[in-house]
Amino acid sequence: MKYSKQREQILNIINNSYDHPTAYMIYEKVRKDIPNISLGTVYRNLNSLCTNKQIRRLAIPNDNDRFDKINNHFHLYCVSCHNVIDLNNGLLLEFDKIIKDNFDFEVLSNDLVFSGICHDCKEGKEEKLWN
Amino acid sequence: MKYSKQREQILNIINNSYDHPTAYMIYEKVRKDIPNISLGTVYRNLNSLCTNKQIRRLAIPNDNDRFDKINNHFHLYCVSCHNVIDLNNGLLLEFDKIIKDNFDFEVLSNDLVFSGICHDCKEGKEEKLWN
DNA sequence: GTATCTGCAAAGAATTTGCAATCCT
DNA sequence: AGGATTGCAAATTCTTTGCAGATAC
């Protein structure tokens, strides 16, 4: 893989933020520095970065994919405010081992997303699905 | 919600199979009984069945959504053969409790997908991502 | 009878891709 | 130089939607 400033920027944005951006959100951020970057380039780089395990893709029911740093491994997705919250929990390693022992299945990525209602949404308002 | 034979068939297919079909796979199956059903009807019913918690949607990185029975709660997705394997594991309830206790986050659905390499693929062939 | 549901086809959203120009090394 | 990468726009894929007719209750 050859260097490109577009890819470097995209990687930087993901590594320096905590907001689990979608492809389009990343596109909007990169455009501040590289105004004429194209959305296709963002998608191409997100895919190659995922393939090379430099970032990860979160698949979320009824929402677009989000992209994230490699080192966080556990997520809460609030179906009300659509925020994604990071968790780090040693239990995951235990999970991998249990799965390995019981099913001879080698876990490659722990892109786990628990969907539910976060604290703030529970406080502030009633549940609003698919607002 | 009013009865329709289309929706009943779709629900039956999901409840009586273990293959985690995509929307299109369901469409193809229903067409054997209701040849002129439209794909739009399948999508509409899958959405309303999800909203009514009669089925669930699995979001899988780099693959289409799959649909599944409500009562299975844990999945292994093989990135090589693209199969989804069901798991039932009491640990999930424990997980929900831990999340509730630590983050005041109420888990609504456990659509967890562990991605990796299944036993058969590991035996038979080298890993082939995005074949 | 009337609200819900359907098939159809068109629209919409998200993502990929072909191509000529440009950029790294 | 030569292969990788880019911007652009068109194409593809997946999903939703508007509408007129059919169906459930």
Short mmCIF file of C-alpha atoms (C1' of nucleotides) in Angstrom, two decimals:
data_model
loop_
_atom_site.label_atom_id
_atom_site.label_comp_id
_atom_site.label_asym_id
_atom_site.label_seq_id
_atom_site.Cartn_x
_atom_site.Cartn_y
_atom_site.Cartn_z
CA MET A 1 0.00 0.00 0.00
CA LYS A 2 1.43 3.32 -1.10
CA TYR A 3 1.14 6.50 0.94
CA SER A 4 -1.56 9.04 0.22
CA LYS A 5 -2.49 12.10 2.19
CA GLN A 6 -6.14 11.26 1.77
CA ARG A 7 -5.73 7.92 3.49
CA GLU A 8 -3.55 9.41 6.20
CA GLN A 9 -6.18 12.02 7.00
CA ILE A 10 -8.95 9.45 7.14
CA LEU A 11 -6.94 7.28 9.49
CA ASN A 12 -6.09 10.27 11.66
CA ILE A 13 -9.69 11.29 11.94
CA ILE A 14 -10.72 7.84 13.08
CA ASN A 15 -7.83 7.46 15.49
CA ASN A 16 -8.36 10.85 17.07
CA SER A 17 -12.06 10.85 17.67
CA TYR A 18 -14.55 9.00 19.78
CA ASP A 19 -17.67 9.53 17.79
CA HIS A 20 -17.80 6.42 15.60
CA PRO A 21 -18.36 8.31 12.36
CA THR A 22 -20.15 7.03 9.29
CA ALA A 23 -18.42 7.15 5.90
CA TYR A 24 -20.19 10.38 5.07
CA MET A 25 -19.28 12.00 8.39
CA ILE A 26 -15.64 11.15 7.69
CA TYR A 27 -15.98 12.62 4.21
CA GLU A 28 -17.24 15.88 5.68
CA LYS A 29 -14.38 16.04 8.16
CA VAL A 30 -11.66 15.31 5.62
CA ARG A 31 -13.07 17.97 3.31
CA LYS A 32 -12.04 20.64 5.78
CA ASP A 33 -8.43 19.81 4.99
CA ILE A 34 -8.74 18.37 1.50
CA PRO A 35 -11.73 20.21 0.04
CA ASN A 36 -11.88 18.36 -3.24
CA ILE A 37 -11.62 14.82 -1.89
CA SER A 38 -14.31 12.62 -3.32
CA LEU A 39 -16.69 10.39 -1.42
CA GLY A 40 -15.54 7.45 -3.53
CA THR A 41 -12.00 7.92 -2.26
CA VAL A 42 -13.26 7.88 1.31
CA TYR A 43 -15.09 4.63 0.71
CA ARG A 44 -12.11 3.07 -1.06
CA ASN A 45 -9.79 3.97 1.78
CA LEU A 46 -12.15 2.87 4.50
CA ASN A 47 -12.33 -0.51 2.81
CA SER A 48 -8.60 -0.89 2.41
CA LEU A 49 -7.96 0.28 5.97
CA CYS A 50 -10.43 -2.31 7.21
CA THR A 51 -8.86 -5.04 5.11
CA ASN A 52 -5.48 -4.11 6.54
CA LYS A 53 -6.89 -4.14 10.06
CA GLN A 54 -6.00 -0.53 10.71
CA ILE A 55 -9.58 0.39 11.52
CA ARG A 56 -12.78 -1.54 12.07
CA ARG A 57 -16.28 -1.44 10.73
CA LEU A 58 -19.30 -1.60 13.02
CA ALA A 59 -22.48 -2.96 11.51
CA ILE A 60 -25.53 -1.61 13.29
CA PRO A 61 -29.10 -2.76 12.74
CA ASN A 62 -31.14 -0.07 10.98
CA ASP A 63 -28.26 2.36 10.78
CA ASN A 64 -25.26 2.94 8.57
CA ASP A 65 -21.91 1.35 9.22
CA ARG A 66 -19.67 3.19 11.64
CA PHE A 67 -15.88 3.13 11.66
CA ASP A 68 -13.72 2.88 14.70
CA LYS A 69 -10.23 2.47 16.07
CA ILE A 70 -8.94 -1.06 16.31
CA ASN A 71 -8.36 -1.02 20.02
CA ASN A 72 -11.86 -0.61 21.37
CA HIS A 73 -13.84 -3.73 21.38
CA PHE A 74 -17.31 -3.41 22.66
CA HIS A 75 -20.16 -1.06 22.02
CA LEU A 76 -23.47 0.15 23.28
CA TYR A 77 -25.74 1.60 20.61
CA CYS A 78 -28.63 3.73 21.79
CA VAL A 79 -31.61 3.25 19.52
CA SER A 80 -32.98 6.56 20.72
CA CYS A 81 -30.12 9.04 20.26
CA HIS A 82 -28.10 6.82 17.85
CA ASN A 83 -24.91 7.31 19.80
CA VAL A 84 -22.33 4.59 20.09
CA ILE A 85 -20.56 4.22 23.42
CA ASP A 86 -17.23 2.46 23.81
CA LEU A 87 -16.66 -0.26 26.33
CA ASN A 88 -13.52 -2.09 27.20
CA ASN A 89 -14.15 -5.24 29.06
CA GLY A 90 -11.93 -8.14 29.83
CA LEU A 91 -14.93 -10.40 29.50
CA LEU A 92 -14.51 -10.32 25.77
CA LEU A 93 -11.30 -12.29 25.88
CA GLU A 94 -13.07 -14.78 28.06
CA PHE A 95 -15.83 -14.94 25.47
CA ASP A 96 -13.38 -15.64 22.69
CA LYS A 97 -11.90 -18.47 24.66
CA ILE A 98 -15.28 -20.01 25.43
CA ILE A 99 -16.21 -19.87 21.76
CA LYS A 100 -12.89 -21.32 20.74
CA ASP A 101 -13.16 -24.17 23.25
CA ASN A 102 -16.77 -25.05 22.53
CA PHE A 103 -17.08 -24.54 18.81
CA ASP A 104 -13.57 -24.58 17.39
CA PHE A 105 -14.40 -21.17 15.98
CA GLU A 106 -11.62 -18.65 15.80
CA VAL A 107 -12.92 -15.17 16.55
CA LEU A 108 -11.24 -12.58 14.35
CA SER A 109 -13.12 -9.46 15.35
CA ASN A 110 -15.27 -8.51 18.28
CA ASP A 111 -17.44 -5.91 16.67
CA LEU A 112 -20.15 -6.39 19.22
CA VAL A 113 -22.96 -3.92 19.47
CA PHE A 114 -25.49 -4.07 22.26
CA SER A 115 -28.56 -2.11 21.26
CA GLY A 116 -30.67 -0.47 23.89
CA ILE A 117 -31.51 2.76 25.67
CA CYS A 118 -28.75 4.82 27.19
CA HIS A 119 -28.91 6.56 30.54
CA ASP A 120 -29.50 10.03 29.12
CA CYS A 121 -32.33 8.99 26.86
CA LYS A 122 -34.02 7.08 29.62
CA GLU A 123 -33.91 10.13 31.83
CA GLY A 124 -34.88 12.76 29.35
CA LYS A 125 -37.67 11.27 27.31
CA GLU A 126 -39.67 8.24 26.49
CA GLU A 127 -38.31 5.75 24.02
CA LYS A 128 -38.64 6.84 20.46
CA LEU A 129 -37.84 4.08 18.01
CA TRP A 130 -37.06 5.02 14.39
CA ASN A 131 -37.71 8.67 15.23
CA MET B 1 -51.75 -5.22 12.44
CA LYS B 2 -54.08 -7.01 10.09
CA TYR B 3 -53.56 -10.56 8.86
CA SER B 4 -52.02 -11.20 5.48
CA LYS B 5 -50.93 -14.49 4.00
CA GLN B 6 -47.76 -12.83 2.74
CA ARG B 7 -46.69 -11.85 6.22
CA GLU B 8 -47.66 -15.22 7.64
CA GLN B 9 -45.51 -17.01 5.08
CA ILE B 10 -42.54 -14.76 5.74
CA LEU B 11 -42.81 -15.35 9.46
CA ASN B 12 -43.15 -19.10 8.92
CA ILE B 13 -40.07 -19.22 6.76
CA ILE B 14 -38.00 -17.46 9.37
CA ASN B 15 -39.39 -19.50 12.25
CA ASN B 16 -38.88 -22.81 10.50
CA SER B 17 -35.39 -22.48 9.18
CA TYR B 18 -31.91 -22.16 10.55
CA ASP B 19 -30.19 -20.46 7.69
CA HIS B 20 -30.48 -16.79 8.63
CA PRO B 21 -31.78 -15.67 5.26
CA THR B 22 -31.35 -12.26 3.69
CA ALA B 23 -34.40 -10.32 2.50
CA TYR B 24 -33.87 -11.57 -1.02
CA MET B 25 -33.47 -15.19 0.06
CA ILE B 26 -36.79 -14.88 1.89
CA TYR B 27 -38.34 -13.37 -1.22
CA GLU B 28 -37.20 -16.35 -3.28
CA LYS B 29 -38.61 -18.80 -0.76
CA VAL B 30 -42.00 -17.11 -0.45
CA ARG B 31 -42.32 -17.00 -4.21
CA LYS B 32 -42.60 -20.79 -4.29
CA ASP B 33 -45.95 -20.42 -2.55
CA ILE B 34 -46.97 -16.93 -3.59
CA PRO B 35 -45.39 -16.54 -7.02
CA ASN B 36 -46.39 -12.93 -7.58
CA ILE B 37 -45.35 -11.54 -4.23
CA SER B 38 -43.21 -8.46 -4.65
CA LEU B 39 -39.85 -7.76 -3.08
CA GLY B 40 -41.25 -4.53 -1.66
CA THR B 41 -43.83 -6.50 0.27
CA VAL B 42 -41.11 -8.70 1.72
CA TYR B 43 -39.16 -5.66 2.88
CA ARG B 44 -42.24 -4.00 4.32
CA ASN B 45 -43.17 -7.09 6.28
CA LEU B 46 -39.66 -7.75 7.51
CA ASN B 47 -39.61 -4.22 8.89
CA SER B 48 -42.97 -4.48 10.59
CA LEU B 49 -42.15 -7.90 12.02
CA CYS B 50 -38.93 -6.47 13.44
CA THR B 51 -40.72 -3.49 14.90
CA ASN B 52 -43.21 -5.84 16.52
CA LYS B 53 -40.38 -7.99 17.88
CA GLN B 54 -41.57 -11.09 16.08
CA ILE B 55 -38.27 -11.53 14.29
CA ARG B 56 -34.86 -9.93 14.55
CA ARG B 57 -32.42 -8.33 12.18
CA LEU B 58 -28.73 -9.20 12.24
CA ALA B 59 -26.34 -6.56 10.96
CA ILE B 60 -23.16 -8.13 9.66
CA PRO B 61 -20.05 -6.24 8.61
CA ASN B 62 -19.56 -6.43 4.85
CA ASP B 63 -22.66 -8.49 4.28
CA ASN B 64 -26.37 -7.94 3.96
CA ASP B 65 -28.71 -7.99 6.90
CA ARG B 66 -29.96 -11.39 7.93
CA PHE B 67 -33.25 -12.17 9.64
CA ASP B 68 -33.72 -14.59 12.46
CA LYS B 69 -36.05 -16.00 15.05
CA ILE B 70 -36.41 -14.05 18.24
CA ASN B 71 -35.31 -16.80 20.55
CA ASN B 72 -31.71 -17.30 19.49
CA HIS B 73 -29.38 -14.74 20.81
CA PHE B 74 -25.85 -15.17 19.75
CA HIS B 75 -24.09 -15.74 16.48
CA LEU B 76 -20.90 -16.81 14.86
CA TYR B 77 -20.38 -15.46 11.35
CA CYS B 78 -17.74 -17.14 9.25
CA VAL B 79 -16.04 -14.62 7.00
CA SER B 80 -14.96 -17.45 4.74
CA CYS B 81 -18.17 -19.39 4.01
CA HIS B 82 -20.57 -16.59 5.09
CA ASN B 83 -22.59 -18.93 7.25
CA VAL B 84 -24.19 -17.79 10.47
CA ILE B 85 -24.21 -20.24 13.34
CA ASP B 86 -26.61 -19.99 16.27
CA LEU B 87 -25.47 -20.03 19.84
CA ASN B 88 -27.45 -20.03 23.02
CA ASN B 89 -25.44 -19.05 25.98
CA GLY B 90 -26.46 -18.06 29.45
CA LEU B 91 -23.54 -15.69 29.53
CA LEU B 92 -25.58 -13.20 27.58
CA LEU B 93 -27.95 -12.58 30.45
CA GLU B 94 -24.94 -12.06 32.63
CA PHE B 95 -23.64 -9.58 30.10
CA ASP B 96 -26.86 -7.64 30.12
CA LYS B 97 -26.72 -7.40 33.87
CA ILE B 98 -23.12 -6.21 33.88
CA ILE B 99 -23.93 -3.54 31.34
CA LYS B 100 -26.99 -2.49 33.26
CA ASP B 101 -25.08 -2.27 36.52
CA ASN B 102 -22.06 -0.43 35.13
CA PHE B 103 -23.55 1.92 32.58
CA ASP B 104 -27.23 2.23 33.38
CA PHE B 105 -27.78 1.06 29.83
CA GLU B 106 -30.82 -1.08 29.18
CA VAL B 107 -30.04 -3.72 26.57
CA LEU B 108 -32.99 -4.27 24.28
CA SER B 109 -31.54 -6.71 21.79
CA ASN B 110 -28.57 -8.99 21.80
CA ASP B 111 -27.89 -9.20 18.11
CA LEU B 112 -24.29 -10.12 18.68
CA VAL B 113 -22.22 -11.45 15.84
CA PHE B 114 -18.75 -12.82 16.39
CA SER B 115 -16.88 -12.82 13.11
CA GLY B 116 -14.20 -15.37 12.49
CA ILE B 117 -13.32 -18.65 10.83
CA CYS B 118 -15.47 -21.68 11.44
CA HIS B 119 -14.22 -25.20 12.00
CA ASP B 120 -15.01 -26.43 8.50
CA CYS B 121 -13.31 -23.55 6.75
CA LYS B 122 -10.24 -23.87 8.89
CA GLU B 123 -9.99 -27.53 8.00
CA GLY B 124 -10.77 -27.35 4.33
CA LYS B 125 -9.02 -24.33 3.00
CA GLU B 126 -7.04 -21.23 3.74
CA GLU B 127 -8.86 -18.09 4.70
CA LYS B 128 -10.38 -16.29 1.77
CA LEU B 129 -11.65 -12.85 2.62
CA TRP B 130 -14.16 -11.25 0.23
CA ASN B 131 -13.81 -14.24 -2.08
"C1'" DG C 1 -67.32 0.21 4.69
"C1'" DT C 2 -62.84 1.31 5.72
"C1'" DA C 3 -58.35 0.90 7.15
"C1'" DT C 4 -54.60 -2.13 6.05
"C1'" DC C 5 -52.08 -4.54 2.80
"C1'" DT C 6 -50.43 -5.69 -1.83
"C1'" DG C 7 -47.97 -5.49 -6.51
"C1'" DC C 8 -45.77 -2.63 -9.37
"C1'" DA C 9 -42.57 0.59 -10.72
"C1'" DA C 10 -40.12 4.50 -9.73
"C1'" DA C 11 -37.34 6.84 -6.37
"C1'" DG C 12 -33.90 7.06 -2.89
"C1'" DA C 13 -29.79 5.98 -0.29
"C1'" DA C 14 -25.45 3.81 0.19
"C1'" DT C 15 -21.61 2.03 -1.99
"C1'" DT C 16 -18.75 0.54 -5.86
"C1'" DT C 17 -16.42 1.04 -10.16
"C1'" DG C 18 -14.36 2.55 -14.86
"C1'" DC C 19 -11.36 5.82 -16.54
"C1'" DA C 20 -8.11 9.37 -17.47
"C1'" DA C 21 -5.21 12.27 -14.80
"C1'" DT C 22 -2.18 12.61 -10.81
"C1'" DC C 23 0.79 11.20 -7.20
"C1'" DC C 24 4.27 8.35 -4.76
"C1'" DT C 25 8.62 5.95 -4.77
"C1'" DA D 1 9.08 5.07 -15.26
"C1'" DG D 2 5.40 2.50 -13.46
"C1'" DG D 3 2.16 1.04 -10.40
"C1'" DA D 4 -0.99 2.86 -6.85
"C1'" DT D 5 -4.26 6.41 -5.92
"C1'" DT D 6 -7.40 10.06 -7.01
"C1'" DG D 7 -11.66 12.82 -8.61
"C1'" DC D 8 -15.42 12.47 -11.16
"C1'" DA D 9 -19.51 10.53 -12.73
"C1'" DA D 10 -22.00 6.68 -13.92
"C1'" DA D 11 -23.39 2.23 -12.41
"C1'" DT D 12 -24.79 -1.08 -8.99
"C1'" DT D 13 -27.00 -2.76 -5.08
"C1'" DC D 14 -30.15 -2.56 -1.45
"C1'" DT D 15 -34.23 -0.61 0.41
"C1'" DT D 16 -38.13 2.47 0.58
"C1'" DT D 17 -42.21 4.64 -1.18
"C1'" DG D 18 -46.40 6.47 -3.91
"C1'" DC D 19 -50.34 4.84 -5.84
"C1'" DA D 20 -54.36 2.35 -7.40
"C1'" DG D 21 -56.48 -1.90 -6.65
"C1'" DA D 22 -57.28 -5.94 -3.49
"C1'" DT D 23 -58.02 -7.89 1.10
"C1'" DA D 24 -59.21 -8.49 5.98
"C1'" DC D 25 -62.45 -7.69 9.49
#
